[in-house]
mmCIF file of C-alpha atoms in Angstrom:
data_model
loop_
_atom_site.group_PDB
_atom_site.id
_atom_site.type_symbol
_atom_site.label_atom_id
_atom_site.label_comp_id
_atom_site.label_asym_id
_atom_site.label_seq_id
_atom_site.Cartn_x
_atom_site.Cartn_y
_atom_site.Cartn_z
ATOM 1 C CA MET A 27 114.675 83.010 93.344
ATOM 2 C CA ASN A 28 111.338 84.346 94.657
ATOM 3 C CA THR A 29 112.663 84.283 98.240
ATOM 4 C CA LEU A 30 115.900 86.008 97.220
ATOM 5 C CA LYS A 31 114.009 88.715 95.364
ATOM 6 C CA THR A 32 111.762 89.284 98.368
ATOM 7 C CA ALA A 33 114.742 89.519 100.711
ATOM 8 C CA PHE A 34 116.494 91.974 98.390
ATOM 9 C CA LEU A 35 113.485 94.275 98.038
ATOM 10 C CA LEU A 36 112.722 94.367 101.762
ATOM 11 C CA THR A 37 116.398 94.930 102.567
ATOM 12 C CA ALA A 38 116.454 97.823 100.079
ATOM 13 C CA LEU A 39 113.479 99.460 101.794
ATOM 14 C CA THR A 40 114.985 98.990 105.251
ATOM 15 C CA LEU A 41 118.326 100.448 104.131
ATOM 16 C CA LEU A 42 116.551 103.411 102.565
ATOM 17 C CA LEU A 43 114.777 104.035 105.852
ATOM 18 C CA VAL A 44 118.065 103.815 107.783
ATOM 19 C CA LEU A 45 119.852 106.151 105.334
ATOM 20 C CA LEU A 46 117.030 108.645 105.685
ATOM 21 C CA GLY A 47 117.455 108.512 109.448
ATOM 22 C CA GLU A 48 121.197 109.104 109.104
ATOM 23 C CA HIS A 49 120.665 111.976 106.668
ATOM 24 C CA PHE A 50 118.253 113.818 108.933
ATOM 25 C CA GLY A 51 119.554 112.852 112.382
ATOM 26 C CA GLY A 52 123.090 111.533 112.113
ATOM 27 C CA ARG A 53 123.999 108.361 114.006
ATOM 28 C CA ASN A 54 121.118 108.725 116.463
ATOM 29 C CA GLY A 55 118.701 109.172 113.580
ATOM 30 C CA MET A 56 120.086 106.069 111.890
ATOM 31 C CA VAL A 57 119.574 103.974 115.030
ATOM 32 C CA LEU A 58 116.070 105.369 115.488
ATOM 33 C CA ALA A 59 115.181 104.586 111.878
ATOM 34 C CA PHE A 60 116.490 101.028 112.224
ATOM 35 C CA LEU A 61 114.392 100.513 115.352
ATOM 36 C CA LEU A 62 111.404 101.986 113.518
ATOM 37 C CA ALA A 63 111.920 99.548 110.631
ATOM 38 C CA ALA A 64 112.192 96.610 113.044
ATOM 39 C CA GLY A 65 109.033 97.708 114.855
ATOM 40 C CA MET A 66 107.163 98.138 111.601
ATOM 41 C CA ASN A 67 108.195 94.648 110.477
ATOM 42 C CA PHE A 68 107.007 93.195 113.788
ATOM 43 C CA VAL A 69 103.622 94.907 113.562
ATOM 44 C CA SER A 70 103.237 93.914 109.917
ATOM 45 C CA TYR A 71 104.061 90.293 110.646
ATOM 46 C CA PHE A 72 101.595 89.778 113.458
ATOM 47 C CA PHE A 73 98.835 92.336 112.898
ATOM 48 C CA SER A 74 98.721 93.434 109.241
ATOM 49 C CA ASP A 75 95.854 91.060 108.433
ATOM 50 C CA ARG A 76 93.679 92.299 111.310
ATOM 51 C CA LEU A 77 94.390 95.916 110.455
ATOM 52 C CA ALA A 78 93.490 95.433 106.786
ATOM 53 C CA LEU A 79 90.265 93.575 107.562
ATOM 54 C CA ALA A 80 89.240 96.139 110.179
ATOM 55 C CA MET A 81 89.994 99.035 107.810
ATOM 56 C CA TYR A 82 87.368 97.766 105.362
ATOM 57 C CA ARG A 83 84.890 96.639 108.038
ATOM 58 C CA ALA A 84 85.157 93.043 106.834
ATOM 59 C CA GLN A 85 82.865 90.637 108.694
ATOM 60 C CA PRO A 86 83.556 86.901 109.142
ATOM 61 C CA VAL A 87 80.962 84.610 107.604
ATOM 62 C CA THR A 88 80.061 80.972 108.097
ATOM 63 C CA ARG A 89 79.427 78.179 105.613
ATOM 64 C CA GLU A 90 75.681 78.607 106.144
ATOM 65 C CA GLN A 91 75.860 82.319 105.350
ATOM 66 C CA LEU A 92 77.992 81.988 102.201
ATOM 67 C CA PRO A 93 77.862 78.388 100.902
ATOM 68 C CA ARG A 94 78.774 79.484 97.366
ATOM 69 C CA VAL A 95 82.222 80.739 98.406
ATOM 70 C CA PHE A 96 82.914 78.072 101.024
ATOM 71 C CA ALA A 97 82.254 75.213 98.590
ATOM 72 C CA VAL A 98 84.684 76.608 95.989
ATOM 73 C CA VAL A 99 87.442 77.485 98.468
ATOM 74 C CA GLU A 100 87.186 74.147 100.277
ATOM 75 C CA HIS A 101 87.458 72.213 97.026
ATOM 76 C CA MET A 102 90.504 74.186 95.864
ATOM 77 C CA THR A 103 92.372 74.151 99.184
ATOM 78 C CA GLN A 104 91.966 70.368 99.453
ATOM 79 C CA ARG A 105 93.202 70.007 95.895
ATOM 80 C CA ILE A 106 96.390 72.044 96.414
ATOM 81 C CA GLY A 107 97.040 71.084 100.035
ATOM 82 C CA LEU A 108 96.363 74.404 101.795
ATOM 83 C CA PRO A 109 94.540 74.928 105.101
ATOM 84 C CA MET A 110 91.051 76.381 104.819
ATOM 85 C CA PRO A 111 91.328 80.191 105.182
ATOM 86 C CA LYS A 112 88.839 82.317 107.089
ATOM 87 C CA ILE A 113 86.237 83.914 104.840
ATOM 88 C CA TYR A 114 85.172 87.562 105.216
ATOM 89 C CA VAL A 115 82.691 89.803 103.423
ATOM 90 C CA ILE A 116 83.286 93.522 102.936
ATOM 91 C CA PRO A 117 80.131 95.695 102.939
ATOM 92 C CA SER A 118 80.856 97.460 99.649
ATOM 93 C CA ASP A 119 79.098 97.457 96.292
ATOM 94 C CA SER A 120 82.433 97.967 94.495
ATOM 95 C CA PRO A 121 83.498 94.524 93.206
ATOM 96 C CA ASN A 122 86.864 93.402 94.588
ATOM 97 C CA ALA A 123 88.635 90.859 96.767
ATOM 98 C CA PHE A 124 91.894 90.344 98.667
ATOM 99 C CA ALA A 125 93.769 87.788 100.738
ATOM 100 C CA THR A 126 95.807 88.553 103.820
ATOM 101 C CA GLY A 127 97.678 86.755 106.615
ATOM 102 C CA ARG A 128 101.246 86.020 107.573
ATOM 103 C CA ASN A 129 101.221 82.399 106.346
ATOM 104 C CA PRO A 130 98.804 79.755 104.979
ATOM 105 C CA GLN A 131 97.869 78.725 108.531
ATOM 106 C CA HIS A 132 96.703 82.274 109.334
ATOM 107 C CA ALA A 133 95.227 83.300 105.970
ATOM 108 C CA SER A 134 91.967 85.129 105.326
ATOM 109 C CA VAL A 135 90.126 85.783 102.062
ATOM 110 C CA ALA A 136 87.786 88.772 101.862
ATOM 111 C CA VAL A 137 85.255 89.465 99.106
ATOM 112 C CA THR A 138 82.930 92.423 98.648
ATOM 113 C CA HIS A 139 79.167 92.241 98.248
ATOM 114 C CA GLY A 140 79.711 93.732 94.812
ATOM 115 C CA ILE A 141 81.860 90.903 93.502
ATOM 116 C CA LEU A 142 79.367 88.282 94.713
ATOM 117 C CA ASN A 143 76.589 90.002 92.773
ATOM 118 C CA LEU A 144 78.656 90.611 89.626
ATOM 119 C CA LEU A 145 80.499 87.372 88.796
ATOM 120 C CA ASN A 146 79.156 83.988 87.749
ATOM 121 C CA ASP A 147 80.388 80.840 89.492
ATOM 122 C CA GLU A 148 83.312 80.164 87.120
ATOM 123 C CA GLU A 149 84.538 83.761 87.295
ATOM 124 C CA LEU A 150 84.222 83.831 91.085
ATOM 125 C CA ALA A 151 86.216 80.579 91.262
ATOM 126 C CA GLY A 152 88.932 82.234 89.151
ATOM 127 C CA VAL A 153 89.131 85.188 91.556
ATOM 128 C CA LEU A 154 89.218 82.960 94.624
ATOM 129 C CA ALA A 155 91.918 80.818 93.002
ATOM 130 C CA HIS A 156 93.947 84.009 92.374
ATOM 131 C CA GLU A 157 93.705 84.893 96.071
ATOM 132 C CA LEU A 158 94.650 81.362 97.086
ATOM 133 C CA GLY A 159 97.594 81.775 94.692
ATOM 134 C CA HIS A 160 98.779 84.662 96.864
ATOM 135 C CA VAL A 161 98.467 82.400 99.904
ATOM 136 C CA LYS A 162 100.219 79.479 98.215
ATOM 137 C CA ASN A 163 103.060 81.684 96.960
ATOM 138 C CA ARG A 164 103.479 83.155 100.447
ATOM 139 C CA ASP A 165 103.620 86.686 99.179
ATOM 140 C CA ILE A 166 100.861 88.359 101.218
ATOM 141 C CA LEU A 167 103.177 89.074 104.138
ATOM 142 C CA THR A 168 105.869 90.486 101.841
ATOM 143 C CA SER A 169 103.417 92.983 100.325
ATOM 144 C CA SER A 170 102.192 94.013 103.766
ATOM 145 C CA ILE A 171 105.705 94.625 105.089
ATOM 146 C CA ALA A 172 106.722 96.486 101.929
ATOM 147 C CA ALA A 173 103.701 98.766 102.243
ATOM 148 C CA THR A 174 104.366 99.420 105.932
ATOM 149 C CA LEU A 175 108.039 100.253 105.351
ATOM 150 C CA ALA A 176 107.176 102.453 102.370
ATOM 151 C CA GLY A 177 104.811 104.369 104.617
ATOM 152 C CA ALA A 178 107.525 104.676 107.272
ATOM 153 C CA VAL A 179 110.008 106.058 104.718
ATOM 154 C CA THR A 180 107.466 108.665 103.606
ATOM 155 C CA MET A 181 106.704 109.636 107.202
ATOM 156 C CA LEU A 182 110.374 109.934 108.145
ATOM 157 C CA ALA A 183 111.161 112.074 105.096
ATOM 158 C CA ARG A 184 108.349 114.458 105.975
ATOM 159 C CA MET A 185 109.422 114.646 109.633
ATOM 160 C CA GLY A 186 113.014 115.392 108.601
ATOM 161 C CA TYR A 187 111.914 118.088 106.211
ATOM 162 C CA TRP A 188 109.806 119.930 108.776
ATOM 163 C CA ALA A 189 112.537 119.538 111.397
ATOM 164 C CA SER A 190 115.037 121.154 109.014
ATOM 165 C CA LEU A 191 112.715 124.112 108.454
ATOM 166 C CA PHE A 192 112.412 124.812 112.167
ATOM 167 C CA GLY A 193 116.052 124.398 113.075
ATOM 168 C CA GLY A 194 115.824 120.840 114.390
ATOM 169 C CA TYR A 195 117.923 119.370 111.614
ATOM 170 C CA GLY A 196 120.330 116.782 112.972
ATOM 171 C CA GLY A 197 122.834 116.937 110.113
ATOM 172 C CA GLY A 198 123.914 120.532 110.887
ATOM 173 C CA GLY A 199 126.729 121.939 108.797
ATOM 174 C CA ARG A 200 127.566 118.563 107.348
ATOM 175 C CA ASP A 201 124.416 118.681 105.235
ATOM 176 C CA ARG A 202 125.210 122.183 103.989
ATOM 177 C CA GLU A 203 128.630 120.882 102.931
ATOM 178 C CA ARG A 204 126.810 118.250 100.902
ATOM 179 C CA GLY A 205 124.995 121.075 99.121
ATOM 180 C CA GLY A 206 121.807 120.277 100.963
ATOM 181 C CA GLY A 207 120.378 122.587 103.613
ATOM 182 C CA GLY A 208 116.680 123.148 103.075
ATOM 183 C CA LEU A 209 116.976 122.160 99.406
ATOM 184 C CA GLY A 210 118.578 118.845 100.344
ATOM 185 C CA ALA A 211 115.785 118.126 102.803
ATOM 186 C CA LEU A 212 113.190 119.022 100.176
ATOM 187 C CA ALA A 213 114.850 116.666 97.677
ATOM 188 C CA MET A 214 114.772 113.855 100.237
ATOM 189 C CA LEU A 215 111.102 114.603 100.957
ATOM 190 C CA ILE A 216 110.312 114.129 97.273
ATOM 191 C CA LEU A 217 112.698 111.341 96.255
ATOM 192 C CA ALA A 218 112.561 109.042 99.291
ATOM 193 C CA PRO A 219 108.810 108.313 99.086
ATOM 194 C CA ILE A 220 109.123 107.812 95.330
ATOM 195 C CA ALA A 221 111.895 105.256 95.843
ATOM 196 C CA ALA A 222 109.876 103.480 98.520
ATOM 197 C CA LEU A 223 106.762 103.371 96.365
ATOM 198 C CA LEU A 224 108.721 102.063 93.387
ATOM 199 C CA VAL A 225 110.032 99.163 95.484
ATOM 200 C CA GLN A 226 106.529 98.453 96.789
ATOM 201 C CA MET A 227 105.216 98.584 93.232
ATOM 202 C CA ALA A 228 107.853 96.094 92.056
ATOM 203 C CA VAL A 229 106.835 93.690 94.829
ATOM 204 C CA SER A 230 103.108 93.971 94.104
ATOM 205 C CA ARG A 231 103.217 93.857 90.307
ATOM 206 C CA SER A 232 105.313 90.705 90.117
ATOM 207 C CA ARG A 233 103.067 89.072 92.708
ATOM 208 C CA GLU A 234 99.929 89.832 90.703
ATOM 209 C CA TYR A 235 101.276 88.113 87.596
ATOM 210 C CA GLU A 236 102.330 85.096 89.664
ATOM 211 C CA ALA A 237 98.968 84.876 91.446
ATOM 212 C CA ASP A 238 97.130 85.075 88.097
ATOM 213 C CA ALA A 239 99.213 82.193 86.753
ATOM 214 C CA THR A 240 98.742 80.139 89.921
ATOM 215 C CA GLY A 241 94.997 80.813 89.962
ATOM 216 C CA ALA A 242 94.622 79.762 86.332
ATOM 217 C CA LYS A 243 96.574 76.582 87.069
ATOM 218 C CA ILE A 244 94.385 75.759 90.077
ATOM 219 C CA THR A 245 91.121 76.092 88.144
ATOM 220 C CA GLY A 246 92.444 74.969 84.768
ATOM 221 C CA ASN A 247 90.391 77.801 83.248
ATOM 222 C CA PRO A 248 92.377 80.990 82.515
ATOM 223 C CA TYR A 249 89.474 82.367 80.464
ATOM 224 C CA ALA A 250 87.240 82.551 83.544
ATOM 225 C CA LEU A 251 89.820 84.615 85.429
ATOM 226 C CA ALA A 252 90.368 86.821 82.360
ATOM 227 C CA SER A 253 86.622 87.434 82.111
ATOM 228 C CA ALA A 254 86.487 88.245 85.829
ATOM 229 C CA LEU A 255 89.342 90.739 85.502
ATOM 230 C CA GLU A 256 87.615 92.554 82.633
ATOM 231 C CA LYS A 257 84.369 92.822 84.585
ATOM 232 C CA LEU A 258 86.103 93.933 87.778
ATOM 233 C CA ASP A 259 88.129 96.547 85.939
ATOM 234 C CA ALA A 260 85.018 98.071 84.351
ATOM 235 C CA TYR A 261 82.675 97.941 87.323
ATOM 236 C CA SER A 262 85.181 99.034 89.973
ATOM 237 C CA LYS A 263 85.616 102.292 87.995
ATOM 238 C CA ARG A 264 81.867 102.828 87.951
ATOM 239 C CA LEU A 265 81.600 102.085 91.668
ATOM 240 C CA PRO A 266 84.868 103.268 93.264
ATOM 241 C CA MET A 267 85.882 101.852 96.628
ATOM 242 C CA ASP A 268 86.977 104.153 99.427
ATOM 243 C CA ALA A 269 90.438 102.565 99.734
ATOM 244 C CA SER A 270 93.715 103.624 101.293
ATOM 245 C CA PRO A 271 96.866 103.823 99.101
ATOM 246 C CA SER A 272 98.717 101.815 101.766
ATOM 247 C CA THR A 273 96.453 98.782 101.209
ATOM 248 C CA ALA A 274 95.505 99.195 97.531
ATOM 249 C CA HIS A 275 98.062 96.552 96.530
ATOM 250 C CA LEU A 276 96.129 93.866 98.431
ATOM 251 C CA PHE A 277 93.121 93.863 96.081
ATOM 252 C CA ILE A 278 92.852 91.779 92.916
ATOM 253 C CA VAL A 279 92.220 94.947 90.892
ATOM 254 C CA ALA A 280 93.462 98.354 91.987
ATOM 255 C CA PRO A 281 90.744 100.365 93.729
ATOM 256 C CA VAL A 282 90.105 103.809 92.289
ATOM 257 C CA ILE A 283 91.777 106.148 94.779
ATOM 258 C CA SER A 284 91.360 109.898 95.083
ATOM 259 C CA ALA A 285 93.585 111.856 92.699
ATOM 260 C CA ARG A 286 94.839 113.827 95.697
ATOM 261 C CA ASP A 287 96.777 110.790 96.923
ATOM 262 C CA LEU A 288 100.446 110.386 95.916
ATOM 263 C CA GLY A 289 99.811 106.660 95.613
ATOM 264 C CA ASN A 290 97.829 107.321 92.440
ATOM 265 C CA LEU A 291 101.069 108.188 90.635
ATOM 266 C CA PHE A 292 102.395 104.659 91.095
ATOM 267 C CA SER A 293 100.004 101.826 90.330
ATOM 268 C CA THR A 294 100.737 98.723 92.381
ATOM 269 C CA HIS A 295 98.977 96.568 89.761
ATOM 270 C CA PRO A 296 99.973 95.766 86.190
ATOM 271 C CA PRO A 297 97.515 96.964 83.506
ATOM 272 C CA ILE A 298 94.523 94.642 83.239
ATOM 273 C CA ALA A 299 95.128 94.212 79.498
ATOM 274 C CA LYS A 300 98.637 92.889 80.147
ATOM 275 C CA ARG A 301 97.396 90.514 82.843
ATOM 276 C CA ILE A 302 94.747 89.168 80.498
ATOM 277 C CA GLU A 303 97.294 88.828 77.677
ATOM 278 C CA ARG A 304 99.498 86.691 79.910
ATOM 279 C CA LEU A 305 96.531 84.504 80.729
ATOM 280 C CA ILE A 306 95.002 83.940 77.286
ATOM 281 C CA GLY A 307 97.468 85.377 74.742
ATOM 282 C CA ARG A 308 95.542 88.533 73.853
ATOM 283 C CA PRO A 309 94.820 91.731 75.801
ATOM 284 C CA SER A 310 91.046 91.338 75.909
ATOM 285 C CA LEU A 311 88.682 88.402 76.054
ATOM 286 C CA TYR A 312 86.444 90.028 73.472
ATOM 287 C CA GLY A 313 89.064 91.739 71.318
ATOM 288 C CA ASN A 314 88.297 95.212 72.665
ATOM 289 C CA PRO A 315 91.031 96.105 75.169
ATOM 290 C CA ARG A 316 90.231 98.817 77.676
ATOM 291 C CA GLN A 317 93.873 99.682 78.407
#
């Protein structure tokens, strides 16, 4: 069922991209959009992990440099039968973490300096188990491809809109017959990115719930992960991370992004209170929900 859902969502995004191409450029636009989608999928599959790590200046670390993390991750990967991922540290005081990679054999787990200073050992183990849950469930690649295609849909809608304003509109009179013209292009500019972001959000939100459940099962301690989520939610708001909307879905808690970004309108993460409630049966560890 998880594989079918993934295939459906990614197909929906690809079709939306192709339909946008047809709307703005006719048959040639449709072919170009399909090639763009294929290229984006290729880049996402092979290079999304490197791009994400480079974007946040993540540095690889050795066992000697970070024994606390290596010991926990090694124990858990041996227990659940996963290869040992590469470990990275992000030079940021904002507490957060993410996993990336196209499959368990090419996985990486990145943590910020802030999360290492904030969480105790049990809470850190809960976070690392959550990230290994993403790896085990093989959903990191899906989120990366969804984000890339959503970005492509947004870009294509904007290009089509500006082309229509300056007379480069490929649909010609056919679009005016549809009641479109400049207004039709403007509607596509607004609605297409919203549709793409909604699909990306559906992918990411379901994955977060699943990774929480998997992480709690790996450690056998859902309360530690719930405590970590409460701390991360509070402290990440005090110390915002300079994050891109295109990669916000990767992190265990949503980074606080500038209000100028459209991505702020569509959270890729479920509310922390709901995640905690699924873990321990109530929306806050201490009976004082923040959301």
